């Protein structure tokens, strides 16, 4: 809808009326989510507000039964949204220029604005669930145009666990052994702490891999389980996951019983260091299945 309506005439009219009436600044109602807007405050309460949050404009008339049915539904949804978006109700009988600016042909007409521009609209009454879906779709497609408020960002950020902060400080200082011990203690006391468990897995791997002689990659015998597992660690530490996984998969192919079980367990352990959706992890899982069966 961008560019389809001309809002400049309303802006000029509103500015002139505001100057004449000397309207106090406190009347802008920044915290309100349901507003009754006139031509006088159109610029402030609809256009300017839409640069900070989604504004849904309800063009209605008291003589229109569909309007009187739809308006309470929109108000209820706006209140339930908790400030995520604001509803601006406009009586077209007393504010005809607003309806003209939007090119409304009937009432009720509902227009969504972001950044001072209309982004979506519908006419006539709609079921509540359909309106909710309509608003969600607007946020999905155009929500990135709205600024993120510092208050919202702060509210969304969880408070850091002091134990995790202390363990992270040890890790950042280079004390991997101390950090590993700290993260292990957290994981034991808090089994649901996924982050602590993940860091433990990573630190255990790094500590083990750094203890190997890098030359093991070239000297490991094909059937030597310890040597091949060590070689895989070195390859993975060197950012070569495909080569590391292939080493262990070949080991699975040439070993039996306990050695084979050990190789398979190590490969599954290394998989946990990565996102399971990584293409090289998915490919290695397929190769492992083929090697086993």
PDB file of N, CA and C in Angstrom, residues 239-288:
ATOM      1  N   UNK A 239      40.136 -27.814  12.740  1.00  0.00           N
ATOM      2  CA  UNK A 239      38.999 -27.365  11.924  1.00  0.00           C
ATOM      3  C   UNK A 239      38.818 -28.202  10.669  1.00  0.00           C
ATOM      4  N   UNK A 240      39.050 -29.510  10.805  1.00  0.00           N
ATOM      5  CA  UNK A 240      38.843 -30.427   9.673  1.00  0.00           C
ATOM      6  C   UNK A 240      37.885 -31.541  10.102  1.00  0.00           C
ATOM      7  N   UNK A 241      36.620 -31.181  10.369  1.00  0.00           N
ATOM      8  CA  UNK A 241      35.675 -32.174  10.901  1.00  0.00           C
ATOM      9  C   UNK A 241      35.408 -33.344   9.958  1.00  0.00           C
ATOM     10  N   UNK A 242      35.307 -33.078   8.656  1.00  0.00           N
ATOM     11  CA  UNK A 242      35.021 -34.184   7.730  1.00  0.00           C
ATOM     12  C   UNK A 242      36.132 -35.228   7.781  1.00  0.00           C
ATOM     13  N   UNK A 243      37.386 -34.775   7.771  1.00  0.00           N
ATOM     14  CA  UNK A 243      38.512 -35.705   7.828  1.00  0.00           C
ATOM     15  C   UNK A 243      38.530 -36.452   9.157  1.00  0.00           C
ATOM     16  N   UNK A 244      38.217 -35.763  10.241  1.00  0.00           N
ATOM     17  CA  UNK A 244      38.196 -36.400  11.559  1.00  0.00           C
ATOM     18  C   UNK A 244      37.133 -37.490  11.614  1.00  0.00           C
ATOM     19  N   UNK A 245      35.937 -37.183  11.118  1.00  0.00           N
ATOM     20  CA  UNK A 245      34.862 -38.161  11.134  1.00  0.00           C
ATOM     21  C   UNK A 245      35.203 -39.364  10.254  1.00  0.00           C
ATOM     22  N   UNK A 246      35.797 -39.106   9.084  1.00  0.00           N
ATOM     23  CA  UNK A 246      36.143 -40.196   8.174  1.00  0.00           C
ATOM     24  C   UNK A 246      37.156 -41.141   8.803  1.00  0.00           C
ATOM     25  N   UNK A 247      38.083 -40.605   9.587  1.00  0.00           N
ATOM     26  CA  UNK A 247      39.066 -41.440  10.293  1.00  0.00           C
ATOM     27  C   UNK A 247      38.369 -42.465  11.179  1.00  0.00           C
ATOM     28  N   UNK A 248      37.400 -41.979  11.936  1.00  0.00           N
ATOM     29  CA  UNK A 248      36.735 -42.879  12.888  1.00  0.00           C
ATOM     30  C   UNK A 248      35.804 -43.842  12.148  1.00  0.00           C
ATOM     31  N   UNK A 249      35.168 -43.383  11.093  1.00  0.00           N
ATOM     32  CA  UNK A 249      34.287 -44.269  10.316  1.00  0.00           C
ATOM     33  C   UNK A 249      35.094 -45.404   9.702  1.00  0.00           C
ATOM     34  N   UNK A 250      36.294 -45.117   9.201  1.00  0.00           N
ATOM     35  CA  UNK A 250      37.162 -46.174   8.675  1.00  0.00           C
ATOM     36  C   UNK A 250      37.559 -47.142   9.783  1.00  0.00           C
ATOM     37  N   UNK A 251      37.742 -46.583  10.986  1.00  0.00           N
ATOM     38  CA  UNK A 251      38.083 -47.432  12.134  1.00  0.00           C
ATOM     39  C   UNK A 251      36.927 -48.371  12.466  1.00  0.00           C
ATOM     40  N   UNK A 252      35.698 -47.862  12.373  1.00  0.00           N
ATOM     41  CA  UNK A 252      34.516 -48.703  12.598  1.00  0.00           C
ATOM     42  C   UNK A 252      34.479 -49.851  11.606  1.00  0.00           C
ATOM     43  N   UNK A 253      34.889 -49.592  10.375  1.00  0.00           N
ATOM     44  CA  UNK A 253      34.836 -50.608   9.327  1.00  0.00           C
ATOM     45  C   UNK A 253      35.818 -51.757   9.569  1.00  0.00           C
ATOM     46  N   UNK A 254      36.981 -51.450  10.168  1.00  0.00           N
ATOM     47  CA  UNK A 254      38.037 -52.472  10.283  1.00  0.00           C
ATOM     48  C   UNK A 254      38.139 -53.088  11.673  1.00  0.00           C
ATOM     49  N   UNK A 255      37.299 -52.657  12.611  1.00  0.00           N
ATOM     50  CA  UNK A 255      37.360 -53.206  13.965  1.00  0.00           C
ATOM     51  C   UNK A 255      36.091 -53.988  14.292  1.00  0.00           C
ATOM     52  N   UNK A 256      36.142 -54.700  15.390  1.00  0.00           N
ATOM     53  CA  UNK A 256      34.999 -55.512  15.831  1.00  0.00           C
ATOM     54  C   UNK A 256      34.831 -55.391  17.343  1.00  0.00           C
ATOM     55  N   UNK A 257      33.661 -55.792  17.816  1.00  0.00           N
ATOM     56  CA  UNK A 257      33.364 -55.918  19.239  1.00  0.00           C
ATOM     57  C   UNK A 257      33.648 -54.613  20.011  1.00  0.00           C
ATOM     58  N   UNK A 258      34.447 -54.743  21.103  1.00  0.00           N
ATOM     59  CA  UNK A 258      34.637 -53.584  21.982  1.00  0.00           C
ATOM     60  C   UNK A 258      35.318 -52.421  21.274  1.00  0.00           C
ATOM     61  N   UNK A 259      36.286 -52.744  20.414  1.00  0.00           N
ATOM     62  CA  UNK A 259      36.985 -51.667  19.705  1.00  0.00           C
ATOM     63  C   UNK A 259      36.018 -50.900  18.790  1.00  0.00           C
ATOM     64  N   UNK A 260      35.165 -51.646  18.140  1.00  0.00           N
ATOM     65  CA  UNK A 260      34.199 -50.999  17.250  1.00  0.00           C
ATOM     66  C   UNK A 260      33.208 -50.147  18.055  1.00  0.00           C
ATOM     67  N   UNK A 261      32.758 -50.679  19.185  1.00  0.00           N
ATOM     68  CA  UNK A 261      31.834 -49.937  20.047  1.00  0.00           C
ATOM     69  C   UNK A 261      32.487 -48.660  20.557  1.00  0.00           C
ATOM     70  N   UNK A 262      33.747 -48.756  20.896  1.00  0.00           N
ATOM     71  CA  UNK A 262      34.478 -47.596  21.397  1.00  0.00           C
ATOM     72  C   UNK A 262      34.622 -46.510  20.313  1.00  0.00           C
ATOM     73  N   UNK A 263      34.925 -46.954  19.108  1.00  0.00           N
ATOM     74  CA  UNK A 263      35.065 -46.003  17.998  1.00  0.00           C
ATOM     75  C   UNK A 263      33.729 -45.312  17.701  1.00  0.00           C
ATOM     76  N   UNK A 264      32.661 -46.100  17.690  1.00  0.00           N
ATOM     77  CA  UNK A 264      31.345 -45.531  17.422  1.00  0.00           C
ATOM     78  C   UNK A 264      30.965 -44.517  18.505  1.00  0.00           C
ATOM     79  N   UNK A 265      31.217 -44.869  19.780  1.00  0.00           N
ATOM     80  CA  UNK A 265      30.880 -43.969  20.881  1.00  0.00           C
ATOM     81  C   UNK A 265      31.644 -42.654  20.768  1.00  0.00           C
ATOM     82  N   UNK A 266      32.932 -42.718  20.373  1.00  0.00           N
ATOM     83  CA  UNK A 266      33.723 -41.496  20.234  1.00  0.00           C
ATOM     84  C   UNK A 266      33.173 -40.623  19.109  1.00  0.00           C
ATOM     85  N   UNK A 267      32.756 -41.247  18.009  1.00  0.00           N
ATOM     86  CA  UNK A 267      32.212 -40.477  16.892  1.00  0.00           C
ATOM     87  C   UNK A 267      30.923 -39.763  17.308  1.00  0.00           C
ATOM     88  N   UNK A 268      30.048 -40.469  18.023  1.00  0.00           N
ATOM     89  CA  UNK A 268      28.812 -39.844  18.488  1.00  0.00           C
ATOM     90  C   UNK A 268      29.108 -38.707  19.460  1.00  0.00           C
ATOM     91  N   UNK A 269      30.147 -38.872  20.249  1.00  0.00           N
ATOM     92  CA  UNK A 269      30.551 -37.822  21.182  1.00  0.00           C
ATOM     93  C   UNK A 269      30.998 -36.570  20.422  1.00  0.00           C
ATOM     94  N   UNK A 270      31.756 -36.760  19.345  1.00  0.00           N
ATOM     95  CA  UNK A 270      32.215 -35.620  18.548  1.00  0.00           C
ATOM     96  C   UNK A 270      31.060 -34.951  17.811  1.00  0.00           C
ATOM     97  N   UNK A 271      30.078 -35.737  17.409  1.00  0.00           N
ATOM     98  CA  UNK A 271      28.899 -35.145  16.756  1.00  0.00           C
ATOM     99  C   UNK A 271      28.236 -34.107  17.663  1.00  0.00           C
ATOM    100  N   UNK A 272      28.252 -34.356  18.983  1.00  0.00           N
ATOM    101  CA  UNK A 272      27.567 -33.475  19.921  1.00  0.00           C
ATOM    102  C   UNK A 272      28.228 -32.100  20.047  1.00  0.00           C
ATOM    103  N   UNK A 273      29.421 -31.959  19.481  1.00  0.00           N
ATOM    104  CA  UNK A 273      30.099 -30.667  19.512  1.00  0.00           C
ATOM    105  C   UNK A 273      29.549 -29.710  18.456  1.00  0.00           C
ATOM    106  N   UNK A 274      28.674 -30.235  17.581  1.00  0.00           N
ATOM    107  CA  UNK A 274      28.166 -29.440  16.466  1.00  0.00           C
ATOM    108  C   UNK A 274      26.644 -29.434  16.442  1.00  0.00           C
ATOM    109  N   UNK A 275      26.126 -28.474  15.686  1.00  0.00           N
ATOM    110  CA  UNK A 275      24.694 -28.452  15.399  1.00  0.00           C
ATOM    111  C   UNK A 275      24.361 -29.704  14.585  1.00  0.00           C
ATOM    112  N   UNK A 276      23.377 -30.499  15.027  1.00  0.00           N
ATOM    113  CA  UNK A 276      23.058 -31.730  14.289  1.00  0.00           C
ATOM    114  C   UNK A 276      22.619 -31.492  12.851  1.00  0.00           C
ATOM    115  N   UNK A 277      22.237 -30.247  12.527  1.00  0.00           N
ATOM    116  CA  UNK A 277      21.804 -29.945  11.162  1.00  0.00           C
ATOM    117  C   UNK A 277      22.965 -29.617  10.227  1.00  0.00           C
ATOM    118  N   UNK A 278      24.188 -29.527  10.774  1.00  0.00           N
ATOM    119  CA  UNK A 278      25.339 -29.238   9.920  1.00  0.00           C
ATOM    120  C   UNK A 278      25.460 -30.307   8.830  1.00  0.00           C
ATOM    121  N   UNK A 279      25.660 -29.912   7.573  1.00  0.00           N
ATOM    122  CA  UNK A 279      25.730 -30.892   6.477  1.00  0.00           C
ATOM    123  C   UNK A 279      26.790 -31.964   6.691  1.00  0.00           C
ATOM    124  N   UNK A 280      27.968 -31.595   7.231  1.00  0.00           N
ATOM    125  CA  UNK A 280      29.018 -32.603   7.404  1.00  0.00           C
ATOM    126  C   UNK A 280      28.674 -33.594   8.514  1.00  0.00           C
ATOM    127  N   UNK A 281      27.864 -33.156   9.490  1.00  0.00           N
ATOM    128  CA  UNK A 281      27.404 -34.094  10.532  1.00  0.00           C
ATOM    129  C   UNK A 281      26.381 -35.059   9.942  1.00  0.00           C
ATOM    130  N   UNK A 282      25.439 -34.523   9.174  1.00  0.00           N
ATOM    131  CA  UNK A 282      24.432 -35.372   8.535  1.00  0.00           C
ATOM    132  C   UNK A 282      25.086 -36.396   7.621  1.00  0.00           C
ATOM    133  N   UNK A 283      26.072 -35.964   6.826  1.00  0.00           N
ATOM    134  CA  UNK A 283      26.756 -36.877   5.906  1.00  0.00           C
ATOM    135  C   UNK A 283      27.514 -37.957   6.675  1.00  0.00           C
ATOM    136  N   UNK A 284      28.166 -37.564   7.773  1.00  0.00           N
ATOM    137  CA  UNK A 284      28.921 -38.545   8.567  1.00  0.00           C
ATOM    138  C   UNK A 284      27.995 -39.557   9.228  1.00  0.00           C
ATOM    139  N   UNK A 285      26.823 -39.124   9.649  1.00  0.00           N
ATOM    140  CA  UNK A 285      25.864 -40.067  10.240  1.00  0.00           C
ATOM    141  C   UNK A 285      25.440 -41.121   9.218  1.00  0.00           C
ATOM    142  N   UNK A 286      25.249 -40.691   7.979  1.00  0.00           N
ATOM    143  CA  UNK A 286      24.885 -41.653   6.933  1.00  0.00           C
ATOM    144  C   UNK A 286      26.025 -42.647   6.684  1.00  0.00           C
ATOM    145  N   UNK A 287      27.251 -42.148   6.648  1.00  0.00           N
ATOM    146  CA  UNK A 287      28.403 -43.022   6.441  1.00  0.00           C
ATOM    147  C   UNK A 287      28.556 -44.015   7.589  1.00  0.00           C
ATOM    148  N   UNK A 288      28.298 -43.549   8.829  1.00  0.00           N
ATOM    149  CA  UNK A 288      28.394 -44.431   9.989  1.00  0.00           C
ATOM    150  C   UNK A 288      27.355 -45.535   9.900  1.00  0.00           C
TER     151      UNK A 288
END
